Amino acid sequence: MKQSIGKKPAIIPTPVLIIGTYDKNGKANSMTAAWGGVCSSDPLSISFSVQRTRHTHEALLEKKECTISIPLAAHVKEADYFGVSSGRDRDKFSDTGLTPVRAPSVHAPYVNEFPIVIECKISNVVDVGVHDLFIAEVVDVLIEDTWMSEDGKPDLQKAPFFFYNPLDRSYYKTGEFLMQGFSTSNLFK
Amino acid sequence: MKQSIGKKPAIIPTPVLIIGTYDKNGKANSMTAAWGGVCSSDPLSISFSVQRTRHTHEALLEKKECTISIPLAAHVKEADYFGVSSGRDRDKFSDTGLTPVRAPSVHAPYVNEFPIVIECKISNVVDVGVHDLFIAEVVDVLIEDTWMSEDGKPDLQKAPFFFYNPLDRSYYKTGEFLMQGFSTSNLFK
């Protein structure tokens, strides 16, 4: 039997996306977004939402370029801090001791300590309420070589990532391999 | 050191969203989408992408209402099948033995065996390439009472969910509790 709990953000899991931008003074900044994900396979694009009051919102509209870094569980505190503090009055990289690196293909910084970096150009901005939804076309993806196999492919099966559960506003670790996708075409017919 | 791997959908994790619709003949159908997530806090909205060739795309445009059910890991095979088969030539509920239930607040079916159901009305459709991005305002959320605590709140901390990793096209289990969110405001200053 199912019970109504009203309007709640009941998507489990949501990702922890670290949006990297340079602000109007050229300062590297990072903001955490859990409202986001892949939105198009071709052109390959990510969508993520940012409130209009955020320092990152201004930088995204001005520069039209950003990175999206994905942290491991070892950096959950830093990722949370990137979400609760503002680059308007803090230097989040200096505060946390993490390292901003200028991305090779876009004018935006990424977090050097995080294993996945997606370089993006903003292609559209959609008004969805208190947030603007940014559509960001993927330019390139960088992977820390610790997580690359010898044949030149990413091997992240055992990488300890984490996710956000917006129902209890908490972070959880990712777990073990379950099954290959696109493998059930003939299983139920 | 980071290595370029080109344009890849490198978001980990992505959710496994089961979009429930009635087609033009009134048949209950379900389609799996990994390109989606929360997109706005107010009005609370979910975004998800559906290719224009999909049977569900037609139903969404016609009915403008849907459910989003979230499965547990025990149903990973059924969830995968909902993604690789088409409601145009199959009855996916009949094939898998899962049960469609008419949602109380929208004209759309949900999957009875799945613990979370989000009832939605489509508020906008955005062309993002081969996919259309649907913006869906949340009308209500239903939780299976197995996962409700005695004080009437959802208690999903130990629920065995799963997610999709688009880099290796595989499913993984969710893991254990890591940390409360929004808890680091004063940690690094």
mmCIF file of C-alpha atoms in Angstrom:
data_model
loop_
_atom_site.group_PDB
_atom_site.id
_atom_site.type_symbol
_atom_site.label_atom_id
_atom_site.label_comp_id
_atom_site.label_asym_id
_atom_site.label_seq_id
_atom_site.Cartn_x
_atom_site.Cartn_y
_atom_site.Cartn_z
ATOM 1 C CA MET A 1 0.000 0.000 0.000
ATOM 2 C CA LYS A 2 1.356 3.443 -0.896
ATOM 3 C CA GLN A 3 1.074 6.609 1.167
ATOM 4 C CA SER A 4 1.148 10.198 -0.085
ATOM 5 C CA ILE A 5 3.977 12.336 1.328
ATOM 6 C CA GLY A 6 3.203 15.467 -0.712
ATOM 7 C CA LYS A 7 5.562 17.285 -3.060
ATOM 8 C CA LYS A 8 9.091 16.070 -2.277
ATOM 9 C CA PRO A 9 12.266 15.800 -4.413
ATOM 10 C CA ALA A 10 12.133 11.983 -4.332
ATOM 11 C CA ILE A 11 14.794 11.111 -6.920
ATOM 12 C CA ILE A 12 17.331 8.593 -5.568
ATOM 13 C CA PRO A 13 20.161 8.897 -6.398
ATOM 14 C CA THR A 14 20.998 12.434 -7.472
ATOM 15 C CA PRO A 15 24.610 13.145 -8.512
ATOM 16 C CA VAL A 16 27.040 15.534 -6.812
ATOM 17 C CA LEU A 17 28.210 17.854 -9.597
ATOM 18 C CA ILE A 18 30.903 20.441 -8.911
ATOM 19 C CA ILE A 19 30.426 23.349 -11.328
ATOM 20 C CA GLY A 20 33.696 25.214 -11.936
ATOM 21 C CA THR A 21 33.731 28.797 -13.250
ATOM 22 C CA TYR A 22 35.904 31.912 -13.253
ATOM 23 C CA ASP A 23 34.021 34.907 -11.849
ATOM 24 C CA LYS A 24 34.176 38.445 -13.310
ATOM 25 C CA ASN A 25 37.402 39.108 -11.359
ATOM 26 C CA GLY A 26 39.006 35.939 -12.710
ATOM 27 C CA LYS A 27 38.757 34.101 -9.372
ATOM 28 C CA ALA A 28 38.291 30.319 -9.628
ATOM 29 C CA ASN A 29 35.040 29.205 -8.000
ATOM 30 C CA SER A 30 33.193 25.905 -7.516
ATOM 31 C CA MET A 31 29.551 25.282 -6.697
ATOM 32 C CA THR A 32 27.857 21.971 -5.901
ATOM 33 C CA ALA A 33 24.681 21.059 -7.799
ATOM 34 C CA ALA A 34 22.558 17.969 -7.189
ATOM 35 C CA TRP A 35 19.846 19.068 -9.612
ATOM 36 C CA GLY A 36 21.428 17.830 -12.848
ATOM 37 C CA GLY A 37 22.473 14.992 -15.130
ATOM 38 C CA VAL A 38 22.953 13.963 -18.737
ATOM 39 C CA CYS A 39 20.183 15.447 -20.922
ATOM 40 C CA SER A 40 21.098 14.621 -24.515
ATOM 41 C CA SER A 41 23.126 11.937 -26.293
ATOM 42 C CA ASP A 42 23.629 13.995 -29.474
ATOM 43 C CA PRO A 43 24.887 16.639 -29.133
ATOM 44 C CA LEU A 44 26.133 15.143 -25.859
ATOM 45 C CA SER A 45 24.900 17.562 -23.199
ATOM 46 C CA ILE A 46 24.553 17.913 -19.443
ATOM 47 C CA SER A 47 21.790 19.900 -17.753
ATOM 48 C CA PHE A 48 22.081 21.384 -14.274
ATOM 49 C CA SER A 49 20.100 23.948 -12.297
ATOM 50 C CA VAL A 50 21.479 26.990 -10.488
ATOM 51 C CA GLN A 51 19.490 29.515 -8.437
ATOM 52 C CA ARG A 52 19.630 33.051 -9.811
ATOM 53 C CA THR A 53 21.010 34.373 -6.513
ATOM 54 C CA ARG A 54 24.184 32.247 -6.760
ATOM 55 C CA HIS A 55 27.594 33.732 -7.575
ATOM 56 C CA THR A 56 28.064 30.894 -10.110
ATOM 57 C CA HIS A 57 24.866 31.922 -11.953
ATOM 58 C CA GLU A 58 26.426 35.280 -12.860
ATOM 59 C CA ALA A 59 29.679 33.638 -13.983
ATOM 60 C CA LEU A 60 27.864 31.079 -16.153
ATOM 61 C CA LEU A 61 25.896 33.809 -17.953
ATOM 62 C CA GLU A 62 29.050 35.870 -18.479
ATOM 63 C CA LYS A 63 31.570 33.202 -19.485
ATOM 64 C CA LYS A 64 29.210 30.601 -21.072
ATOM 65 C CA GLU A 65 31.784 27.924 -20.202
ATOM 66 C CA CYS A 66 32.264 25.684 -17.176
ATOM 67 C CA THR A 67 33.644 22.402 -15.955
ATOM 68 C CA ILE A 68 31.753 19.723 -14.064
ATOM 69 C CA SER A 69 34.036 17.770 -11.714
ATOM 70 C CA ILE A 70 32.835 14.600 -9.988
ATOM 71 C CA PRO A 71 34.352 13.908 -6.545
ATOM 72 C CA LEU A 72 35.070 10.649 -4.722
ATOM 73 C CA ALA A 73 33.607 9.902 -1.279
ATOM 74 C CA ALA A 74 36.891 10.923 0.392
ATOM 75 C CA HIS A 75 35.981 14.530 -0.466
ATOM 76 C CA VAL A 76 32.336 14.549 0.669
ATOM 77 C CA LYS A 77 32.991 17.338 3.214
ATOM 78 C CA GLU A 78 34.648 19.582 0.649
ATOM 79 C CA ALA A 79 31.821 18.894 -1.845
ATOM 80 C CA ASP A 80 29.214 19.801 0.768
ATOM 81 C CA TYR A 81 31.122 22.994 1.631
ATOM 82 C CA PHE A 82 31.180 23.991 -2.060
ATOM 83 C CA GLY A 83 27.370 23.891 -1.852
ATOM 84 C CA VAL A 84 26.765 25.740 1.418
ATOM 85 C CA SER A 85 29.305 28.565 1.028
ATOM 86 C CA SER A 86 29.429 31.361 -1.553
ATOM 87 C CA GLY A 87 32.271 32.422 -3.822
ATOM 88 C CA ARG A 88 30.981 35.973 -3.420
ATOM 89 C CA ASP A 89 32.614 36.231 0.010
ATOM 90 C CA ARG A 90 34.878 33.166 0.260
ATOM 91 C CA ASP A 91 37.702 31.593 -1.751
ATOM 92 C CA LYS A 92 36.460 28.001 -1.563
ATOM 93 C CA PHE A 93 39.657 26.522 -3.007
ATOM 94 C CA SER A 94 41.806 28.345 -0.458
ATOM 95 C CA ASP A 95 39.379 27.404 2.364
ATOM 96 C CA THR A 96 39.460 23.677 1.551
ATOM 97 C CA GLY A 97 43.023 23.378 0.277
ATOM 98 C CA LEU A 98 41.821 21.884 -3.011
ATOM 99 C CA THR A 99 43.547 22.900 -6.242
ATOM 100 C CA PRO A 100 41.957 24.803 -9.148
ATOM 101 C CA VAL A 101 43.423 23.946 -12.557
ATOM 102 C CA ARG A 102 42.607 25.807 -15.773
ATOM 103 C CA ALA A 103 40.819 23.338 -18.088
ATOM 104 C CA PRO A 104 42.554 22.718 -21.440
ATOM 105 C CA SER A 105 39.521 23.236 -23.724
ATOM 106 C CA VAL A 106 37.263 25.771 -21.950
ATOM 107 C CA HIS A 107 37.833 28.960 -19.959
ATOM 108 C CA ALA A 108 36.959 27.454 -16.565
ATOM 109 C CA PRO A 109 38.765 25.798 -13.645
ATOM 110 C CA TYR A 110 38.378 22.189 -12.502
ATOM 111 C CA VAL A 111 39.167 20.548 -9.145
ATOM 112 C CA ASN A 112 42.463 18.707 -9.567
ATOM 113 C CA GLU A 113 41.781 16.224 -6.737
ATOM 114 C CA PHE A 114 38.540 14.946 -8.360
ATOM 115 C CA PRO A 115 38.838 12.029 -10.849
ATOM 116 C CA ILE A 116 36.310 13.031 -13.545
ATOM 117 C CA VAL A 117 36.149 16.408 -15.273
ATOM 118 C CA ILE A 118 33.621 17.309 -17.970
ATOM 119 C CA GLU A 119 34.445 20.418 -20.019
ATOM 120 C CA CYS A 120 31.305 22.223 -21.205
ATOM 121 C CA LYS A 121 29.977 25.151 -23.215
ATOM 122 C CA ILE A 122 26.552 26.509 -22.263
ATOM 123 C CA SER A 123 24.172 26.150 -25.211
ATOM 124 C CA ASN A 124 20.833 27.157 -23.646
ATOM 125 C CA VAL A 125 19.332 28.522 -20.421
ATOM 126 C CA VAL A 126 15.737 27.585 -19.493
ATOM 127 C CA ASP A 127 13.669 29.324 -16.804
ATOM 128 C CA VAL A 128 12.298 26.521 -14.577
ATOM 129 C CA GLY A 129 11.246 28.587 -11.529
ATOM 130 C CA VAL A 130 13.639 29.693 -8.770
ATOM 131 C CA HIS A 131 16.367 27.897 -10.709
ATOM 132 C CA ASP A 132 17.642 28.419 -14.222
ATOM 133 C CA LEU A 133 18.330 25.147 -16.016
ATOM 134 C CA PHE A 134 21.611 25.352 -17.941
ATOM 135 C CA ILE A 135 22.064 23.074 -20.958
ATOM 136 C CA ALA A 136 25.805 22.493 -21.405
ATOM 137 C CA GLU A 137 27.300 20.771 -24.425
ATOM 138 C CA VAL A 138 30.214 18.450 -23.608
ATOM 139 C CA VAL A 139 33.487 19.499 -25.255
ATOM 140 C CA ASP A 140 35.772 16.874 -23.696
ATOM 141 C CA VAL A 141 36.089 14.599 -20.647
ATOM 142 C CA LEU A 142 39.229 14.145 -18.545
ATOM 143 C CA ILE A 143 39.877 11.137 -16.276
ATOM 144 C CA GLU A 144 42.614 10.868 -13.627
ATOM 145 C CA ASP A 145 45.077 8.276 -14.910
ATOM 146 C CA THR A 146 44.826 6.281 -11.659
ATOM 147 C CA TRP A 147 41.409 5.238 -13.002
ATOM 148 C CA MET A 148 42.499 4.443 -16.576
ATOM 149 C CA SER A 149 43.177 0.860 -17.637
ATOM 150 C CA GLU A 150 46.171 -0.117 -19.760
ATOM 151 C CA ASP A 151 44.055 -0.233 -22.906
ATOM 152 C CA GLY A 152 43.297 3.497 -22.541
ATOM 153 C CA LYS A 153 39.732 3.177 -21.234
ATOM 154 C CA PRO A 154 38.335 4.471 -17.940
ATOM 155 C CA ASP A 155 38.003 1.690 -15.335
ATOM 156 C CA LEU A 156 35.859 3.186 -12.594
ATOM 157 C CA GLN A 157 34.030 0.032 -11.472
ATOM 158 C CA LYS A 158 35.665 0.132 -8.034
ATOM 159 C CA ALA A 159 35.982 3.891 -7.673
ATOM 160 C CA PRO A 160 34.339 4.994 -4.391
ATOM 161 C CA PHE A 161 31.897 7.650 -5.593
ATOM 162 C CA PHE A 162 28.954 8.990 -3.603
ATOM 163 C CA PHE A 163 25.540 10.484 -4.239
ATOM 164 C CA TYR A 164 22.996 12.768 -2.614
ATOM 165 C CA ASN A 165 19.567 11.645 -1.391
ATOM 166 C CA PRO A 166 17.352 14.751 -1.369
ATOM 167 C CA LEU A 167 14.609 13.023 0.673
ATOM 168 C CA ASP A 168 16.792 12.900 3.799
ATOM 169 C CA ARG A 169 19.324 15.517 2.627
ATOM 170 C CA SER A 170 22.208 13.082 3.126
ATOM 171 C CA TYR A 171 25.125 11.612 1.208
ATOM 172 C CA TYR A 172 25.592 7.886 0.580
ATOM 173 C CA LYS A 173 28.406 5.808 -0.911
ATOM 174 C CA THR A 174 27.968 4.075 -4.253
ATOM 175 C CA GLY A 175 27.936 0.281 -4.068
ATOM 176 C CA GLU A 176 28.994 -2.780 -5.994
ATOM 177 C CA PHE A 177 28.488 -3.832 -9.615
ATOM 178 C CA LEU A 178 25.059 -5.328 -10.232
ATOM 179 C CA MET A 179 24.532 -6.017 -13.943
ATOM 180 C CA GLN A 180 25.489 -4.983 -17.463
ATOM 181 C CA GLY A 181 22.878 -2.695 -19.041
ATOM 182 C CA PHE A 182 21.003 -3.357 -22.322
ATOM 183 C CA SER A 183 21.239 -7.083 -21.596
ATOM 184 C CA THR A 184 17.588 -8.145 -21.189
ATOM 185 C CA SER A 185 16.110 -7.786 -24.702
ATOM 186 C CA ASN A 186 15.155 -11.467 -24.886
ATOM 187 C CA LEU A 187 14.678 -12.203 -21.186
ATOM 188 C CA PHE A 188 10.940 -11.626 -20.815
ATOM 189 C CA LYS A 189 9.446 -12.258 -24.266
ATOM 190 C CA MET B 1 47.622 13.564 -14.287
ATOM 191 C CA LYS B 2 44.409 13.610 -16.286
ATOM 192 C CA GLN B 3 43.837 12.035 -19.695
ATOM 193 C CA SER B 4 41.285 13.067 -22.319
ATOM 194 C CA ILE B 5 38.762 10.380 -23.264
ATOM 195 C CA GLY B 6 36.701 12.533 -25.646
ATOM 196 C CA LYS B 7 32.981 13.256 -25.416
ATOM 197 C CA LYS B 8 31.492 10.682 -23.025
ATOM 198 C CA PRO B 9 28.408 10.778 -20.728
ATOM 199 C CA ALA B 10 30.597 10.752 -17.598
ATOM 200 C CA ILE B 11 28.009 11.508 -14.907
ATOM 201 C CA ILE B 12 28.172 8.970 -12.050
ATOM 202 C CA PRO B 13 25.613 8.155 -10.770
ATOM 203 C CA THR B 14 22.621 8.636 -13.047
ATOM 204 C CA PRO B 15 19.205 7.564 -11.708
ATOM 205 C CA VAL B 16 16.962 4.836 -13.126
ATOM 206 C CA LEU B 17 13.628 6.569 -13.749
ATOM 207 C CA ILE B 18 10.633 4.541 -14.915
ATOM 208 C CA ILE B 19 8.313 6.864 -16.865
ATOM 209 C CA GLY B 20 4.692 5.615 -16.782
ATOM 210 C CA THR B 21 2.152 6.735 -19.403
ATOM 211 C CA TYR B 22 -1.053 5.574 -21.067
ATOM 212 C CA ASP B 23 -0.704 5.423 -24.851
ATOM 213 C CA LYS B 24 -3.365 6.587 -27.328
ATOM 214 C CA ASN B 25 -5.141 3.220 -27.004
ATOM 215 C CA GLY B 26 -5.190 3.471 -23.201
ATOM 216 C CA LYS B 27 -2.515 0.785 -22.749
ATOM 217 C CA ALA B 28 -0.257 1.226 -19.702
ATOM 218 C CA ASN B 29 3.384 1.592 -20.699
ATOM 219 C CA SER B 30 6.699 2.177 -18.900
ATOM 220 C CA MET B 31 9.988 3.429 -20.247
ATOM 221 C CA THR B 32 13.331 3.657 -18.464
ATOM 222 C CA ALA B 33 15.215 6.959 -18.573
ATOM 223 C CA ALA B 34 18.666 7.581 -17.096
ATOM 224 C CA TRP B 35 18.922 11.081 -18.532
ATOM 225 C CA GLY B 36 16.991 12.968 -15.823
ATOM 226 C CA GLY B 37 16.735 14.295 -12.280
ATOM 227 C CA VAL B 38 15.326 17.089 -10.147
ATOM 228 C CA CYS B 39 15.520 20.412 -12.015
ATOM 229 C CA SER B 40 13.684 22.940 -9.833
ATOM 230 C CA SER B 41 12.887 23.341 -6.133
ATOM 231 C CA ASP B 42 9.981 25.749 -6.709
ATOM 232 C CA PRO B 43 7.814 24.801 -8.469
ATOM 233 C CA LEU B 44 9.209 21.371 -7.609
ATOM 234 C CA SER B 45 9.992 19.796 -10.988
ATOM 235 C CA ILE B 46 11.756 16.823 -12.547
ATOM 236 C CA SER B 47 13.408 16.904 -15.966
ATOM 237 C CA PHE B 48 13.975 13.823 -18.097
ATOM 238 C CA SER B 49 14.893 13.249 -21.744
ATOM 239 C CA VAL B 50 13.096 10.986 -24.211
ATOM 240 C CA GLN B 51 14.079 10.350 -27.824
ATOM 241 C CA ARG B 52 11.456 11.456 -30.364
ATOM 242 C CA THR B 53 11.262 7.946 -31.823
ATOM 243 C CA ARG B 54 10.023 6.430 -28.522
ATOM 244 C CA HIS B 55 6.444 5.285 -27.995
ATOM 245 C CA THR B 56 6.494 7.147 -24.647
ATOM 246 C CA HIS B 57 7.376 10.431 -26.415
ATOM 247 C CA GLU B 58 4.048 10.365 -28.276
ATOM 248 C CA ALA B 59 2.109 9.552 -25.090
ATOM 249 C CA LEU B 60 3.803 12.343 -23.118
ATOM 250 C CA LEU B 61 2.929 14.931 -25.780
ATOM 251 C CA GLU B 62 -0.674 13.688 -25.951
ATOM 252 C CA LYS B 63 -1.474 13.161 -22.268
ATOM 253 C CA LYS B 64 0.869 15.759 -20.687
ATOM 254 C CA GLU B 65 0.875 13.628 -17.506
ATOM 255 C CA CYS B 66 3.097 10.802 -16.289
ATOM 256 C CA THR B 67 4.442 9.005 -13.260
ATOM 257 C CA ILE B 68 8.089 8.425 -12.407
ATOM 258 C CA SER B 69 8.572 5.202 -10.428
ATOM 259 C CA ILE B 70 11.909 4.371 -8.798
ATOM 260 C CA PRO B 71 12.745 0.656 -8.538
ATOM 261 C CA LEU B 72 14.816 -1.281 -6.010
ATOM 262 C CA ALA B 73 17.825 -3.403 -7.048
ATOM 263 C CA ALA B 74 15.681 -6.571 -6.917
ATOM 264 C CA HIS B 75 14.004 -5.339 -10.121
ATOM 265 C CA VAL B 76 17.096 -4.332 -12.111
ATOM 266 C CA LYS B 77 16.286 -6.817 -14.907
ATOM 267 C CA GLU B 78 12.735 -5.523 -15.313
ATOM 268 C CA ALA B 79 13.991 -1.918 -15.267
ATOM 269 C CA ASP B 80 16.540 -2.712 -17.972
ATOM 270 C CA TYR B 81 13.853 -4.443 -20.061
ATOM 271 C CA PHE B 82 11.608 -1.364 -19.793
ATOM 272 C CA GLY B 83 14.469 0.524 -21.472
ATOM 273 C CA VAL B 84 15.392 -1.903 -24.273
ATOM 274 C CA SER B 85 11.889 -2.934 -25.391
ATOM 275 C CA SER B 86 9.120 -0.796 -26.945
ATOM 276 C CA GLY B 87 5.507 -0.421 -25.894
ATOM 277 C CA ARG B 88 4.703 -0.042 -29.585
ATOM 278 C CA ASP B 89 4.936 -3.811 -30.079
ATOM 279 C CA ARG B 90 5.093 -5.247 -26.533
ATOM 280 C CA ASP B 91 3.026 -5.079 -23.355
ATOM 281 C CA LYS B 92 5.932 -4.603 -20.949
ATOM 282 C CA PHE B 93 3.791 -5.117 -17.835
ATOM 283 C CA SER B 94 2.433 -8.403 -19.153
ATOM 284 C CA ASP B 95 5.930 -9.486 -20.280
ATOM 285 C CA THR B 96 7.522 -8.860 -16.863
ATOM 286 C CA GLY B 97 4.569 -9.705 -14.622
ATOM 287 C CA LEU B 98 4.749 -6.288 -12.942
ATOM 288 C CA THR B 99 1.514 -4.490 -12.072
ATOM 289 C CA PRO B 100 0.303 -1.188 -13.536
ATOM 290 C CA VAL B 101 -1.829 0.891 -11.151
ATOM 291 C CA ARG B 102 -3.689 4.047 -12.151
ATOM 292 C CA ALA B 103 -2.138 6.947 -10.188
ATOM 293 C CA PRO B 104 -4.538 8.841 -7.900
ATOM 294 C CA SER B 105 -3.696 12.398 -9.040
ATOM 295 C CA VAL B 106 -2.664 12.131 -12.712
ATOM 296 C CA HIS B 107 -3.873 10.162 -15.720
ATOM 297 C CA ALA B 108 -0.920 7.764 -15.850
ATOM 298 C CA PRO B 109 0.012 4.329 -14.489
ATOM 299 C CA TYR B 110 2.748 3.544 -11.965
ATOM 300 C CA VAL B 111 4.581 0.293 -11.204
ATOM 301 C CA ASN B 112 3.032 -1.144 -8.050
ATOM 302 C CA GLU B 113 6.130 -3.169 -7.092
ATOM 303 C CA PHE B 114 8.393 -0.065 -6.998
ATOM 304 C CA PRO B 115 8.641 1.856 -3.677
ATOM 305 C CA ILE B 116 8.683 5.501 -4.859
ATOM 306 C CA VAL B 117 6.186 7.055 -7.281
ATOM 307 C CA ILE B 118 6.293 10.700 -8.386
ATOM 308 C CA GLU B 119 3.093 11.997 -10.036
ATOM 309 C CA CYS B 120 3.817 14.701 -12.617
ATOM 310 C CA LYS B 121 2.283 17.116 -15.097
ATOM 311 C CA ILE B 122 4.430 18.166 -18.065
ATOM 312 C CA SER B 123 4.991 21.934 -17.967
ATOM 313 C CA ASN B 124 7.521 22.421 -20.771
ATOM 314 C CA VAL B 125 9.315 20.528 -23.553
ATOM 315 C CA VAL B 126 12.789 21.678 -24.664
ATOM 316 C CA ASP B 127 14.547 20.530 -27.849
ATOM 317 C CA VAL B 128 18.029 19.388 -26.761
ATOM 318 C CA GLY B 129 19.044 17.386 -29.883
ATOM 319 C CA VAL B 130 17.990 13.786 -30.541
ATOM 320 C CA HIS B 131 16.142 13.933 -27.218
ATOM 321 C CA ASP B 132 13.360 16.211 -26.058
ATOM 322 C CA LEU B 133 13.828 17.345 -22.461
ATOM 323 C CA PHE B 134 10.518 17.195 -20.590
ATOM 324 C CA ILE B 135 10.058 19.487 -17.577
ATOM 325 C CA ALA B 136 7.500 17.827 -15.274
ATOM 326 C CA GLU B 137 5.997 19.567 -12.258
ATOM 327 C CA VAL B 138 5.559 17.285 -9.224
ATOM 328 C CA VAL B 139 1.911 16.915 -8.143
ATOM 329 C CA ASP B 140 2.394 14.353 -5.368
ATOM 330 C CA VAL B 141 4.778 11.604 -4.189
ATOM 331 C CA LEU B 142 3.742 8.140 -3.010
ATOM 332 C CA ILE B 143 5.915 5.859 -0.845
ATOM 333 C CA GLU B 144 5.320 2.156 -0.178
ATOM 334 C CA ASP B 145 4.375 1.891 3.504
ATOM 335 C CA THR B 146 7.101 -0.717 4.123
ATOM 336 C CA TRP B 147 9.470 2.240 3.862
ATOM 337 C CA MET B 148 7.529 4.663 6.066
ATOM 338 C CA SER B 149 8.502 5.184 9.696
ATOM 339 C CA GLU B 150 5.930 5.343 12.506
ATOM 340 C CA ASP B 151 6.070 9.152 12.538
ATOM 341 C CA GLY B 152 4.760 9.249 8.959
ATOM 342 C CA LYS B 153 8.055 10.084 7.249
ATOM 343 C CA PRO B 154 9.853 8.069 4.564
ATOM 344 C CA ASP B 155 12.761 6.038 5.984
ATOM 345 C CA LEU B 156 14.731 4.886 2.955
ATOM 346 C CA GLN B 157 18.230 4.919 4.451
ATOM 347 C CA LYS B 158 18.576 1.132 4.098
ATOM 348 C CA ALA B 159 16.478 0.681 0.971
ATOM 349 C CA PRO B 160 18.530 -1.205 -1.673
ATOM 350 C CA PHE B 161 18.293 1.138 -4.666
ATOM 351 C CA PHE B 162 20.570 1.061 -7.698
ATOM 352 C CA PHE B 163 21.909 3.454 -10.312
ATOM 353 C CA TYR B 164 23.224 3.469 -13.866
ATOM 354 C CA ASN B 165 26.813 4.269 -14.819
ATOM 355 C CA PRO B 166 26.730 5.463 -18.451
ATOM 356 C CA LEU B 167 30.527 5.213 -18.842
ATOM 357 C CA ASP B 168 30.470 1.399 -18.659
ATOM 358 C CA ARG B 169 26.720 1.045 -19.382
ATOM 359 C CA SER B 170 26.209 -0.950 -16.172
ATOM 360 C CA TYR B 171 24.050 -0.907 -13.047
ATOM 361 C CA TYR B 172 25.443 -0.657 -9.507
ATOM 362 C CA LYS B 173 23.892 -0.918 -6.057
ATOM 363 C CA THR B 174 23.638 2.131 -3.819
ATOM 364 C CA GLY B 175 25.765 1.949 -0.676
ATOM 365 C CA GLU B 176 25.807 2.990 2.943
ATOM 366 C CA PHE B 177 25.092 6.313 4.660
ATOM 367 C CA LEU B 178 28.065 8.673 4.558
ATOM 368 C CA MET B 179 27.137 12.077 5.994
ATOM 369 C CA GLN B 180 24.302 14.535 6.578
ATOM 370 C CA GLY B 181 24.219 17.283 3.941
ATOM 371 C CA PHE B 182 24.432 21.050 4.604
ATOM 372 C CA SER B 183 26.607 20.299 7.645
ATOM 373 C CA THR B 184 29.951 21.909 6.777
ATOM 374 C CA SER B 185 29.241 25.681 6.851
ATOM 375 C CA ASN B 186 31.804 26.316 9.571
ATOM 376 C CA LEU B 187 34.203 23.464 8.882
ATOM 377 C CA PHE B 188 36.728 25.151 6.602
ATOM 378 C CA LYS B 189 36.591 28.857 7.485
#
